[in-house]
Structures are given as C-alpha cells and as structure tokens.
Coordinates of C-alpha atoms and ligand atoms in Angstrom, one line a residue:
X1 CA 72.2 98.0 65.9
X2 CA 72.3 101.0 68.4
X3 CA 74.8 104.3 67.9
X4 CA 77.8 104.2 69.8
X5 CA 77.8 106.3 72.8
X6 CA 81.2 107.8 74.3
X7 CA 82.2 108.9 77.2
X8 CA 85.2 111.4 78.0
X9 CA 87.8 110.7 80.7
X10 CA 91.6 112.1 81.8
X11 CA 93.7 110.2 79.2
X12 CA 97.1 109.2 80.6
X13 CA 98.8 106.2 79.4
X14 CA 97.9 106.5 75.1
X15 CA 96.7 103.0 73.4
X16 CA 93.8 101.4 72.1
X17 CA 91.6 98.3 73.4
X18 CA 89.0 96.4 73.3
X19 CA 87.3 93.9 75.3
X20 CA 84.8 92.8 77.6
X21 CA 83.8 95.2 81.1
X22 CA 85.0 94.7 84.3
X23 CA 83.8 96.2 87.1
X24 CA 86.0 95.5 90.7
X25 CA 83.6 97.5 93.0
X26 CA 85.1 98.1 97.1
X27 CA 83.0 96.1 99.1
X28 CA 80.1 97.1 101.5
X29 CA 81.1 97.9 104.3
X30 CA 80.0 96.2 108.3
X31 CA 78.2 98.2 110.0
X32 CA 79.6 101.1 112.7
X33 CA 78.8 99.6 115.6
X34 CA 78.2 96.1 117.2
X35 CA 77.8 95.2 120.7
X36 CA 80.8 95.9 123.3
X37 CA 82.9 93.2 124.0
X38 CA 83.1 91.7 127.2
X39 CA 86.0 92.3 129.0
X40 CA 87.9 88.6 128.9
X41 CA 87.7 88.4 125.4
X42 CA 89.3 91.8 124.3
X43 CA 92.9 91.1 124.2
X44 CA 92.4 87.6 122.7
X45 CA 90.9 90.1 119.9
X46 CA 93.9 91.9 119.8
X47 CA 95.6 89.5 119.4
X48 CA 94.0 88.1 116.7
X49 CA 93.2 92.2 114.4
X50 CA 97.5 91.2 115.6
X51 CA 97.9 88.2 113.5
X52 CA 94.8 89.7 110.8
X53 CA 97.2 92.5 110.4
X54 CA 100.2 90.5 110.1
X55 CA 98.5 87.9 107.4
X56 CA 98.1 91.1 105.3
X57 CA 101.3 92.5 105.4
X58 CA 102.8 89.0 104.8
X59 CA 100.0 89.0 101.8
X60 CA 101.2 92.7 100.4
X61 CA 105.1 91.7 100.6
X62 CA 104.6 88.6 98.4
X63 CA 102.4 90.3 95.8
X64 CA 106.1 93.0 95.8
X65 CA 108.3 90.4 95.8
X66 CA 106.3 89.2 92.1
X67 CA 107.2 92.5 90.6
X68 CA 109.2 95.5 90.5
X69 CA 110.1 98.2 89.5
X70 CA 107.2 101.6 91.3
X71 CA 104.6 98.7 90.7
X72 CA 107.2 96.4 93.6
X73 CA 108.0 100.2 95.5
X74 CA 103.7 100.5 95.9
X75 CA 102.9 97.3 97.8
X76 CA 106.2 97.6 99.3
X77 CA 104.4 100.7 101.3
X78 CA 101.3 99.4 101.8
X79 CA 102.6 96.8 103.2
X80 CA 104.2 98.8 106.2
X81 CA 100.7 101.2 106.6
X82 CA 99.3 97.2 107.3
X83 CA 101.3 97.1 110.4
X84 CA 102.6 100.9 111.3
X85 CA 102.7 101.0 115.2
X86 CA 100.5 104.4 115.1
X87 CA 97.8 102.7 113.7
X88 CA 97.2 99.7 115.3
X89 CA 98.1 100.9 118.6
X90 CA 94.8 103.0 117.9
X91 CA 93.2 99.9 116.7
X92 CA 94.6 97.5 119.7
X93 CA 93.1 100.7 122.2
X94 CA 89.5 100.5 120.6
X95 CA 89.3 96.6 121.1
X96 CA 90.9 96.7 125.1
X97 CA 88.0 99.6 126.0
X98 CA 85.8 97.0 124.4
X99 CA 84.6 97.6 120.4
X100 CA 85.0 94.3 118.4
X101 CA 87.6 94.4 116.2
X102 CA 86.4 94.4 112.6
X103 CA 84.7 97.9 114.1
X104 CA 87.9 99.1 115.6
X105 CA 90.0 99.0 112.2
X106 CA 87.0 101.0 110.5
X107 CA 87.5 103.2 113.6
X108 CA 90.8 104.3 113.6
X109 CA 90.8 103.9 110.0
X110 CA 88.3 106.8 109.7
X111 CA 90.8 109.0 112.3
X112 CA 93.6 108.9 109.7
X113 CA 91.5 109.2 106.2
X114 CA 91.2 112.4 108.7
X115 CA 94.8 113.8 109.8
X116 CA 96.3 112.6 106.5
X117 CA 94.0 114.6 104.8
X118 CA 94.5 117.9 106.7
X119 CA 98.3 117.3 106.1
X120 CA 97.3 117.1 102.0
X121 CA 99.9 116.6 99.4
X122 CA 101.8 112.6 99.0
X123 CA 100.1 111.9 102.7
X124 CA 96.4 112.3 100.7
X125 CA 97.1 110.5 98.3
X126 CA 98.0 107.4 100.8
X127 CA 94.2 108.2 102.0
X128 CA 93.3 105.0 98.6
X129 CA 96.1 102.9 100.6
X130 CA 95.0 103.4 104.0
X131 CA 91.8 101.6 102.7
X132 CA 92.7 99.5 101.2
X133 CA 94.9 98.1 103.5
X134 CA 91.5 98.4 106.4
X135 CA 89.1 96.7 103.3
X136 CA 92.1 93.7 103.9
X137 CA 92.0 93.3 107.4
X138 CA 88.3 93.0 107.8
X139 CA 88.5 90.3 104.8
X140 CA 90.4 88.7 107.0
X141 CA 89.1 88.8 110.7
X142 CA 85.7 88.0 109.1
X143 CA 88.0 85.1 107.6
X144 CA 86.5 85.2 104.2
X145 CA 88.7 86.2 101.0
X146 CA 91.0 90.0 100.1
X147 CA 88.8 91.7 98.0
X148 CA 90.0 92.2 95.0
X149 CA 90.2 91.4 91.3
X150 CA 88.3 88.1 90.1
X151 CA 89.9 85.3 88.1
X152 CA 89.3 86.3 85.0
X153 CA 90.9 84.2 81.9
X154 CA 89.3 86.1 79.3
X155 CA 90.6 89.7 78.0
X156 CA 88.8 92.3 80.0
X157 CA 89.3 96.6 80.3
X158 CA 89.0 97.1 83.7
X159 CA 86.9 100.0 85.5
X160 CA 86.3 100.8 89.3
X161 CA 86.3 103.8 90.9
X162 CA 89.4 103.8 92.4
X163 CA 91.8 100.7 92.1
X164 CA 93.4 100.3 94.8
X165 CA 97.4 100.3 94.7
X166 CA 97.5 96.3 95.9
X167 CA 95.4 95.6 93.1
X168 CA 97.0 97.7 90.1
X169 CA 100.4 96.8 90.9
X170 CA 99.6 93.4 91.3
X171 CA 97.2 93.5 87.6
X172 CA 98.4 90.1 85.0
X173 CA 98.2 92.6 81.7
X174 CA 97.7 88.7 79.1
X175 CA 94.2 89.6 80.5
X176 CA 93.7 92.2 80.9
X177 CA 93.9 95.2 78.2
X178 CA 92.9 98.6 79.9
X179 CA 92.0 100.2 83.3
X180 CA 90.1 103.2 83.4
X181 CA 88.9 104.6 86.5
X182 CA 85.7 107.1 87.7
X183 CA 88.3 109.1 90.1
X184 CA 92.3 109.8 90.1
X185 CA 94.4 111.9 89.5
X186 CA 97.5 111.7 86.2
X187 CA 99.7 111.7 89.5
X188 CA 97.6 108.8 90.9
X189 CA 99.1 105.0 91.7
X190 CA 96.7 104.4 89.1
X191 CA 98.4 106.7 87.5
X192 CA 102.1 105.5 88.1
X193 CA 101.1 101.5 87.6
X194 CA 99.5 102.5 84.3
X195 CA 102.7 103.9 82.7
X196 CA 104.8 100.6 84.9
X197 CA 102.9 97.8 82.6
X198 CA 101.8 100.8 79.5
X199 CA 98.6 99.5 79.2
X200 CA 96.0 102.4 78.5
X201 CA 94.7 103.6 81.1
X202 CA 91.8 107.1 81.3
X203 CA 91.2 108.2 84.9
X204 CA 88.6 111.1 85.6
X205 CA 85.9 109.2 83.7
X206 CA 83.3 110.7 85.6
X207 CA 80.5 108.3 83.8
X208 CA 82.2 105.2 83.7
X209 CA 79.4 104.0 85.3
X210 CA 77.0 104.1 83.3
X211 CA 78.5 100.9 81.1
X212 CA 77.8 97.5 83.1
X213 CA 80.3 94.5 82.9
X214 CA 80.4 92.1 80.9
X215 CA 79.5 95.5 77.6
X216 CA 81.5 95.6 75.1
X217 CA 84.2 99.2 75.1
X218 CA 87.0 100.5 73.3
X219 CA 88.8 102.6 75.3
X220 CA 91.3 105.2 73.3
X221 CA 94.2 105.9 76.2
X222 CA 95.3 108.7 73.4
X223 CA 92.1 111.0 73.3
X224 CA 90.4 110.5 76.7
X225 CA 86.9 107.5 75.1
X226 CA 85.6 105.0 76.0
X227 CA 83.4 104.4 73.4
X228 CA 80.8 100.9 73.5
X229 CA 77.5 100.0 71.3
X230 CA 80.8 99.7 68.3
X231 CA 80.8 96.9 65.5
X232 CA 83.5 94.9 66.7
X233 CA 85.2 95.2 63.4
X234 CA 85.8 99.1 63.0
X235 CA 87.0 98.7 67.3
X236 CA 89.6 95.8 66.2
X237 CA 90.6 97.6 63.3
X238 CA 91.6 100.5 65.4
X239 CA 92.9 98.2 68.0
X240 CA 95.2 97.3 64.8
X241 CA 96.6 100.5 63.9
X242 CA 97.0 100.4 66.8
X243 CA 99.8 98.2 66.6
X244 CA 101.2 100.2 63.9
X245 CA 101.4 103.0 66.9
X246 CA 103.7 100.9 69.4
X247 CA 105.9 98.8 66.5
X248 CA 107.3 102.2 65.4
X249 CA 108.3 103.7 69.7
X250 CA 109.8 100.0 70.1
X251 CA 111.5 100.6 66.1
X252 CA 112.6 103.9 67.0
X253 CA 116.3 104.9 67.8
X254 CA 116.7 108.9 68.4
X255 CA 118.1 111.6 67.8
X256 CA 114.2 113.2 67.7
X257 CA 113.1 114.9 64.7
X258 CA 109.6 116.1 62.3
X259 CA 109.2 114.0 59.5
X260 CA 110.7 117.1 58.1
X261 CA 113.8 116.4 59.8
X262 CA 114.1 119.5 62.2
X263 CA 115.6 119.0 65.3
X264 CA 113.8 118.5 68.5
X265 CA 116.2 118.0 71.7
X266 CA 114.7 116.0 74.0
X267 CA 116.6 114.8 77.5
X268 CA 116.0 112.9 80.2
X269 CA 114.3 113.5 83.9
X270 CA 116.5 112.6 86.3
X271 CA 117.1 112.6 90.8
X272 CA 121.0 111.7 91.6
X273 CA 124.5 110.5 89.8
X274 CA 122.5 106.5 89.0
X275 CA 119.5 107.4 87.9
X276 CA 121.7 109.7 85.6
X277 CA 123.7 107.2 84.8
X278 CA 120.7 103.6 83.2
X279 CA 118.7 107.9 81.6
X280 CA 122.5 107.4 79.3
X281 CA 123.0 104.5 79.4
X282 CA 119.0 103.0 77.9
X283 CA 120.4 105.8 74.8
X284 CA 118.5 108.1 74.1
X285 CA 118.7 111.1 75.8
X286 CA 120.7 113.5 74.7
X287 CA 121.6 115.4 78.2
X288 CA 119.8 115.6 81.5
X289 CA 116.8 118.9 81.5
X290 CA 115.4 118.5 85.1
X291 CA 118.3 116.9 88.0
X292 CA 115.5 117.0 90.4
X293 CA 118.4 117.0 94.0
X294 CA 115.5 117.4 95.8
X295 CA 114.8 113.7 95.8
X296 CA 117.9 112.2 96.9
X297 CA 118.0 114.1 100.3
X298 CA 114.2 112.9 101.3
X299 CA 115.1 110.6 104.1
X300 CA 117.8 113.2 105.1
X301 CA 117.1 113.3 108.5
X302 CA 120.1 116.6 108.6
X303 CA 121.6 118.9 105.3
X304 CA 124.1 116.7 103.9
X305 CA 127.6 118.3 104.0
X306 CA 129.0 120.3 100.6
X307 CA 131.6 117.3 99.9
X308 CA 129.2 114.7 100.0
X309 CA 126.2 117.0 97.8
X310 CA 129.5 117.8 95.6
X311 CA 129.8 113.8 95.0
X312 CA 126.7 113.3 94.2
X313 CA 126.7 115.6 91.5
X314 CA 129.5 115.3 90.6
X315 CA 128.1 111.1 88.9
X316 CA 125.9 112.4 87.7
X317 CA 128.0 115.3 85.4
X318 CA 130.1 113.2 85.0
X319 CA 127.4 110.5 83.5
X320 CA 127.3 113.3 81.0
X321 CA 130.5 114.4 79.8
X322 CA 130.5 116.2 76.7
X323 CA 126.8 117.5 77.1
X324 CA 124.0 119.5 79.3
X325 CA 122.3 118.9 82.3
X326 CA 120.6 121.1 83.9
X327 CA 120.5 120.5 87.5
X328 CA 117.5 122.1 90.0
X329 CA 118.0 123.2 93.1
X330 CA 116.3 122.2 96.0
X331 CA 112.8 122.1 95.6
X332 CA 112.2 120.8 98.9
X333 CA 108.4 122.1 100.5
X334 CA 105.1 120.3 99.5
X335 CA 104.9 117.0 97.9
X336 CA 108.4 116.9 98.7
X337 CA 109.3 117.4 102.2
X338 CA 112.7 117.1 103.1
X339 CA 113.9 117.2 106.9
X340 CA 115.9 119.4 107.2
X341 CA 114.9 121.9 104.9
X342 CA 111.1 121.5 105.1
X343 CA 109.0 123.9 107.8
X344 CA 106.3 121.9 109.2
X345 CA 102.7 123.0 109.7
X346 CA 101.8 124.9 107.0
X347 CA 98.0 125.4 107.0
X348 CA 99.0 125.6 102.7
X349 CA 102.1 124.0 102.3
X350 CA 101.8 124.6 98.0
X351 CA 100.9 128.1 98.4
X352 CA 103.7 127.8 101.3
X353 CA 107.1 127.9 102.1
X354 CA 109.0 125.6 99.5
X355 CA 111.7 125.7 96.8
X356 CA 113.8 129.1 96.3
X357 CA 111.5 130.5 99.1
X358 CA 113.2 128.2 101.9
X359 CA 116.0 130.7 101.3
X360 CA 114.0 133.1 104.2
X361 CA 114.3 130.1 106.7
X362 CA 117.4 128.3 106.1
X363 CA 119.1 131.7 104.3
X364 CA 122.5 128.1 103.9
X365 CA 121.1 125.3 101.9
X366 CA 121.2 126.9 99.1
X367 CA 125.0 128.7 99.1
X368 CA 125.7 125.5 99.8
X369 CA 124.1 123.1 97.4
X370 CA 125.7 126.6 94.6
X371 CA 129.1 125.5 96.5
X372 CA 128.1 121.6 96.0
X373 CA 127.0 122.2 92.1
X374 CA 129.8 124.0 91.4
X375 CA 132.9 121.9 92.6
X376 CA 131.3 118.9 91.9
X377 CA 130.5 120.7 88.0
X378 CA 135.1 120.7 88.6
X379 CA 135.5 117.2 88.4
X380 CA 133.8 116.6 84.8
X381 CA 134.9 119.8 82.2
X382 CA 133.5 118.1 79.4
X383 CA 130.2 118.8 81.1
X384 CA 127.3 121.9 80.5
X385 CA 126.3 122.6 83.6
X386 CA 122.7 125.2 83.5
X387 CA 121.1 125.9 86.9
X388 CA 117.9 126.6 87.3
X389 CA 116.3 128.1 90.6
X390 CA 112.4 126.3 91.1
X391 CA 109.5 128.5 92.3
X392 CA 110.9 131.8 91.4
X393 CA 108.0 134.3 91.6
X394 CA 109.6 138.2 91.1
X395 CA 111.8 139.7 88.7
X396 CA 113.8 140.9 91.8
X397 CA 114.3 136.8 92.8
X398 CA 115.4 135.4 89.1
X399 CA 117.8 138.4 89.6
X400 CA 120.0 137.8 92.9
X401 CA 120.0 133.7 91.7
X402 CA 121.7 134.4 88.9
X403 CA 123.9 137.1 90.9
X404 CA 125.1 133.7 92.3
X405 CA 125.5 131.7 90.0
X406 CA 128.3 133.8 89.1
X407 CA 130.0 134.3 91.8
X408 CA 130.4 130.5 91.7
X409 CA 131.7 131.3 88.3
X410 CA 134.3 133.7 89.3
X411 CA 135.1 131.7 92.1
X412 CA 135.6 128.2 91.4
X413 CA 136.3 128.8 88.1
X414 CA 133.8 127.0 86.2
X415 CA 130.8 128.0 83.6
X416 CA 127.7 127.8 84.8
X417 CA 124.1 128.7 83.0
X418 CA 122.1 130.5 85.3
X419 CA 118.5 129.8 84.7
X420 CA 115.0 129.8 86.0
X421 CA 111.6 127.3 86.4
X422 CA 108.5 128.7 85.2
X423 CA 106.3 127.3 87.8
X424 CA 104.2 130.1 89.1
X425 CA 102.4 132.7 87.2
X426 CA 103.8 135.7 88.4
X427 CA 106.7 134.2 86.7
X428 CA 105.2 133.7 83.3
X429 CA 103.2 137.3 83.3
X430 CA 106.6 139.0 84.3
X431 CA 108.8 137.0 81.6
X432 CA 110.4 139.4 79.6
X433 CA 111.4 141.1 82.4
X434 CA 113.2 137.7 85.1
X435 CA 114.5 136.8 81.5
X436 CA 116.8 139.5 81.2
X437 CA 118.7 138.3 84.5
X438 CA 119.2 134.3 83.0
X439 CA 120.8 132.3 80.0
X440 CA 117.6 129.6 80.4
X441 CA 114.7 129.2 81.4
X442 CA 112.3 126.0 82.3
X443 CA 108.8 125.3 82.0
X444 CA 107.7 123.0 85.0
X445 CA 104.1 122.5 83.3
X446 CA 103.2 120.3 86.3
X447 CA 103.7 122.8 89.0
X448 CA 102.1 126.0 86.4
X449 CA 99.1 123.8 85.6
X450 CA 98.7 123.6 89.2
X451 CA 99.0 126.7 90.8
X452 CA 96.6 128.5 86.7
X453 CA 94.3 126.2 87.7
X454 CA 93.8 126.8 91.9
X455 CA 93.9 123.0 92.0
X456 CA 96.5 120.8 93.7
X457 CA 97.8 118.6 91.1
X458 CA 97.4 115.4 93.9
X459 CA 94.1 115.9 94.6
X460 CA 92.3 112.7 93.4
X461 CA 88.8 115.0 92.5
X462 CA 90.4 117.8 89.9
X463 CA 91.8 115.5 87.0
X464 CA 90.5 117.1 84.7
X465 CA 91.7 120.6 86.3
X466 CA 95.5 119.7 86.5
X467 CA 95.4 118.9 83.1
X468 CA 98.2 120.8 81.7
X469 CA 95.5 120.6 77.9
X470 CA 93.7 123.4 79.9
X471 CA 94.3 126.4 78.1
X472 CA 94.6 129.4 80.4
X473 CA 98.8 127.2 81.1
X474 CA 99.2 126.6 77.4
X475 CA 98.3 130.3 76.7
X476 CA 101.0 131.3 79.8
X477 CA 103.5 129.1 77.9
X478 CA 103.0 130.3 74.6
X479 CA 103.7 133.7 76.4
X480 CA 106.9 132.5 77.6
X481 CA 108.0 130.9 74.1
X482 CA 108.0 133.5 72.3
X483 CA 109.5 135.8 74.7
X484 CA 112.5 132.9 74.7
X485 CA 112.4 133.6 70.9
X486 CA 112.4 137.0 70.5
X487 CA 114.8 137.8 73.4
X488 CA 117.2 135.0 71.9
X489 CA 116.9 132.0 74.9
X490 CA 117.0 128.5 74.7
X491 CA 113.0 128.1 77.0
X492 CA 112.8 124.2 77.8
X493 CA 109.6 122.0 79.0
X494 CA 110.5 119.7 82.1
X495 CA 106.9 118.7 82.8
X496 CA 105.0 115.6 82.7
X497 CA 103.9 117.9 79.3
X498 CA 107.0 117.3 78.3
X499 CA 106.0 113.1 78.2
X500 CA 103.0 112.9 76.7
X501 CA 103.3 112.3 73.0
X502 CA 100.7 114.6 71.1
X503 CA 101.0 117.8 73.7
X504 CA 105.4 117.8 72.2
X505 CA 104.2 118.3 69.4
X506 CA 102.6 121.4 70.2
X507 CA 105.0 122.6 71.9
X508 CA 107.6 121.7 69.2
X509 CA 105.2 124.1 67.1
X510 CA 105.7 126.6 69.6
X511 CA 108.8 127.3 69.9
X512 CA 110.5 125.1 72.2
X513 CA 113.8 124.4 72.5
X514 CA 113.9 121.6 74.1
X515 CA 111.6 118.8 75.8
X516 CA 112.6 116.7 79.8
X517 CA 111.1 113.4 80.7
X518 CA 111.8 110.1 82.2
X519 CA 113.7 108.4 80.2
X520 CA 110.9 105.5 79.1
X521 CA 108.1 108.0 77.9
X522 CA 111.6 109.6 75.2
X523 CA 110.8 107.0 72.8
X524 CA 107.1 107.5 72.8
X525 CA 107.7 111.4 71.8
X526 CA 110.5 110.9 69.7
X527 CA 108.3 107.8 67.5
X528 CA 105.6 110.6 67.5
X529 CA 107.2 113.3 66.4
X530 CA 108.4 112.0 64.1
X531 CA 105.0 111.4 61.9
X532 CA 104.4 114.7 61.8
X533 CA 106.0 118.1 59.9
X534 CA 107.2 121.1 62.2
X535 CA 104.5 123.1 59.3
X536 CA 101.9 120.7 61.4
X537 CA 102.8 121.1 64.7
X538 CA 102.8 124.9 64.8
X539 CA 99.0 124.5 63.2
X540 CA 98.2 122.4 65.6
X541 CA 100.3 125.0 68.6
X542 CA 98.0 128.0 66.9
X543 CA 94.8 125.3 66.1
X544 CA 94.6 125.5 70.8
X545 CA 94.4 129.4 70.7
X546 CA 90.5 129.7 71.6
X547 CA 89.9 126.1 73.2
X548 CA 87.3 125.7 75.5
X549 CA 89.1 123.0 78.0
X550 CA 91.3 120.2 77.9
X551 CA 88.9 117.5 76.1
X552 CA 88.5 120.2 73.5
X553 CA 92.6 121.0 72.8
X554 CA 93.3 117.6 72.4
X555 CA 90.8 117.4 69.4
X556 CA 91.9 120.2 68.0
X557 CA 95.8 119.1 68.2
X558 CA 94.8 116.0 66.9
X559 CA 93.1 117.2 63.4
X560 CA 95.7 119.4 62.7
X561 CA 98.2 116.5 63.2
X562 CA 96.0 114.5 61.3
X563 CA 96.0 111.8 63.6
X564 CA 92.9 110.2 63.8
Ligands
PEP601 C1 107.1 120.5 87.1 O1 106.2 121.6 88.6 O2 106.6 120.5 86.4 C2 108.0 120.3 87.6 C3 108.5 119.3 86.7 O3 108.6 120.4 89.3 P1 108.0 118.7 90.4 O4 107.0 118.0 89.3 O5 109.3 118.8 90.4 O6 107.2 120.2 91.1
MG602 MG1 108.0 122.0 89.5

C-alpha cells in the first residue's frame, strides 16, 4: 500500500471518523445572457418566478420544522431570503424589462451579494445563504431537483468547497460521519451547525480537492488532519479510541479538576434571563463568565427603559443566587448591530464605534445600563455580580469605567466588581497599568485574535488567521495572565478558545483563573482537563513558545499533553 497522505485544515469540532469521501459541489450556473422575453409573456414569467421562490421558501420551512436549535434558526433565516421583498422586487423588475427569470435571478443575486459584502460582518456571511437560495430557485425554474447532498445509505465523509446552511442543517448524522470544507471559518454556518450535530468538522482545508469521492478518509477533528491511504485496521482503531473519549464526556459530572486534583472554574456564556436559567439547570457551570447583554436587545428599535433592562438582568442574577455572574455592558456595533446604539454606514465597523466607544455618541446608554445592573443586583443580594466593559483600549477608559462602577456601589449600596475585557491588543500591551484600576479582566479571544491578526473574524477565507492557536494572540494572553498572577487579579477567558478542550489545558497551564463557554461545551472541556495534570498543562503552555503557526501550536500542545 502507498504511504498515507495527510492534508490539514482548521479543526472546529473534535472527534475521529473513517468512511469513503462524498463530494457535494454547487451546480454550474446557466449562461449569463439569454434572448429577451417577448413583452406578452413577461407577467407570466414574473408569476412563475414568484411561485418558484415560494416553493423554495416552503421547502426550507418544512425542513426547519423537522429540526431544532440553531439548525432550525438557520433554515428559517434562509427561507426568509427566498421571499425577501427587496430581492423578489429586483428580480421581478428585471423580468418585466425582458430578462428571462433564470438570468434575472442570477443578476439580482449578484447585486445583493455585493451589497452584503460591502456591509461586512454578519451580512457578508449571509452571501452563502443567498447564493444557495439562488441555486434552488433556478433548479425550480429549470424543473430539476433542488441541489443538495445526494441520498446515500452508507456512511460517508462529506467534502465540499463550502456547504450551504440548508444542506448542513438537514444532514443525517447516521450516515454523514464528518464534514470537511475547503472554505469556511470557525464562525461559519457549517461550524455552528456541526457543533450542534457533534460530528467531527474541519474547515479551511485548502487542498481537500485532491481527494476524490469514494476514497476512504480518516478525519481527525482534534488535529485538523485528513488522511487517505491509511490501513483500514489502523483507522478503525483510532475511531474506537475516540469512542472512549466520547464516553468520558458523556459520563463527566464536574466540577472540573485536573488529574492531580487542581480545581478549574468553568463558567457559562449566556445572553439573558432564560439562557442563564437553562445554563444553571444544565448543572455543569459554576457561574456565568459572560453575559452578552447586547444579544437580548438586537431587535429593539429603541433603548429599553432602565426598569425593563433591570427586570431582564435580575432574572439572570436570581438564577445564579450564591454564585458569580459576569455581566458585560453593551457590545453593540460591528457584528452585533443594535438599532438604538450603533452608527450606520461605518466604512469599517470592526474598527469603528463599537463596545465602550458608543459612549462617545450615546452617553446615556451606558449610564442607564449600569443603573439597571445595580438595580438588578439589589434584587439578587446573594449573587456575586461582576461588571465588565467591552473593547477597552486605554488605561484612562479602564480607570473611568471602574469609577462609574464605584459610583453605583455608593449610590445603590451594592458591591459590583469592576473589570474590563482584553480584546484590543493595546489593552494587552498596557495590561500592568490597566490592571491597577480594575478588580479583574476577562480575555475575549475572538476579538483579540481578530485584531492581533488583522483578520475579520467572520471571513470565510481567513480561518487560518482567525485561529486563537496563532502564536501572536497566545503571546498576548500569556502576558496578561502573568500580570494577573503578579498583581493577584483574576484573569478569565470567555472567547471561543475557552471551549476548545486542548486550548483550555494550555490556558490553565498559563494560569488563567476561569474559563467561560457555551454550556454545551463544558463537559468536553471538563473531561479533557480531568485527563491531564497541572504540570502537563504548564508544559503544554511552555511548549507553545516559539510555535510557527496555529497548526504547529496544536501539535506541540498535544505532544506535551501526551495526546496522540
Ligand atoms: C470575544 O471577543 O472573544 C468575546 C467573548 O466577545 P464577543 O464574541 O461577544 O465579541
Ligand atoms: Mg468581543
């Protein structure tokens, strides 16, 4: 047998799978131009187009009704694109001008794709959805089946350049054992849904097109390796070994500790009262490490009153009576636009007026929110309430924010702790000075990586850069943690890095005091920590110094932790 060949991508969901590859490719588009339509058939062509768009919307809604959670949400959003008024109006107008429906759909979609890409952020991510809707409507217009994953009764590893959300969301995990895409970032739909499906997933595997359908492949979602030409018995042994890891996760009950009994505080990321309550009910978290308050207000056209906000925060704080809850003030802007706080039409919103900077244009929004948090804290006297500001970039901002918290403590008779997020490299660089003014800091690895690597965290083409395993953001994290240890201030991590079981070990080895993540990720991280000693975690953290890139970092950490 020839030597095995391995290619690498960015690992998103851990797990090992072995099965023949199955390629899913987007259909070829019809020619861009076609003879003009005679005037007397144009209205009928508009009706035919609208019927097809409605049929696509209905079929996506039908799939949504058969699934749950984020998969259902994604299908509902995609379905609404098929009947979006601006898009259908644009297509209809082109048809009335004489362009046949198929070409009108293609032209209108390209216009919207450019608009979405110019808007950036989450809107840019929607372009895959829009192109998917285009392909489905065109299939209906041509009278052929909608494009998608072919029916297959035997297990397969799905290979694609980029999967449409609708295809990912309706995958049958009885037969699809892993997903590998050539594009896609850690926050793409493919990644979000494969986390929910809990099947191994690797994105940004640039060379995956070297692998043909039907070739057996071993996918390791922990290392990002995709191997062909491997002996079947060896591959199946690796799959069996991974089943033992899954069993450890299933039986893990917490609280988290390393194999030598060192406690690690694992906390939940939530967004409002209901999600805080369900995180508490799931029973694994020891508190809340990040309450993203802006997510509760994304669809509010105007600022909610202090009373309304206080009610929402109070519900979350009461759910965690006796524990710690870290509330983050509004991080509106960029990928989380909030109508009443965000500036429109910024040329570069990720570098614009977001997070704490909103205070410059809406000074009352932060003041009102802090009043609401203080009022909520009064209703939950047994909850340890920590409050932190996003996007802090200077020592002056940190000192000013801590001052605002202390004012609330005096006025409302509460004991809020004041902290800042470390998301901007400037904050990490000046961390010693900044820490003097605050009680704690929490590292937002999503933005810290984005800004350190100058790579849009939502870009499907930059997954290698948006990787928290990159040596540069890890060097900044190490610096911040060292400052915390020196000054005796807690340093938590609340970005996606905390939810990566391997990286969590590295962060613990560096000395972080808590890790906060989606509640669904806690047992995976806890089970992994239970397999390694603090000494191994420290060795893994040390081994990363001098790594060349994210992949090299992962390799070094696995070696140091004794993970194959
Ligand atoms: C982060 O940037 O890592 C973070 C936790 O904040 P968000 O993802 O909400 O921007
Ligand atoms: Mg952030």
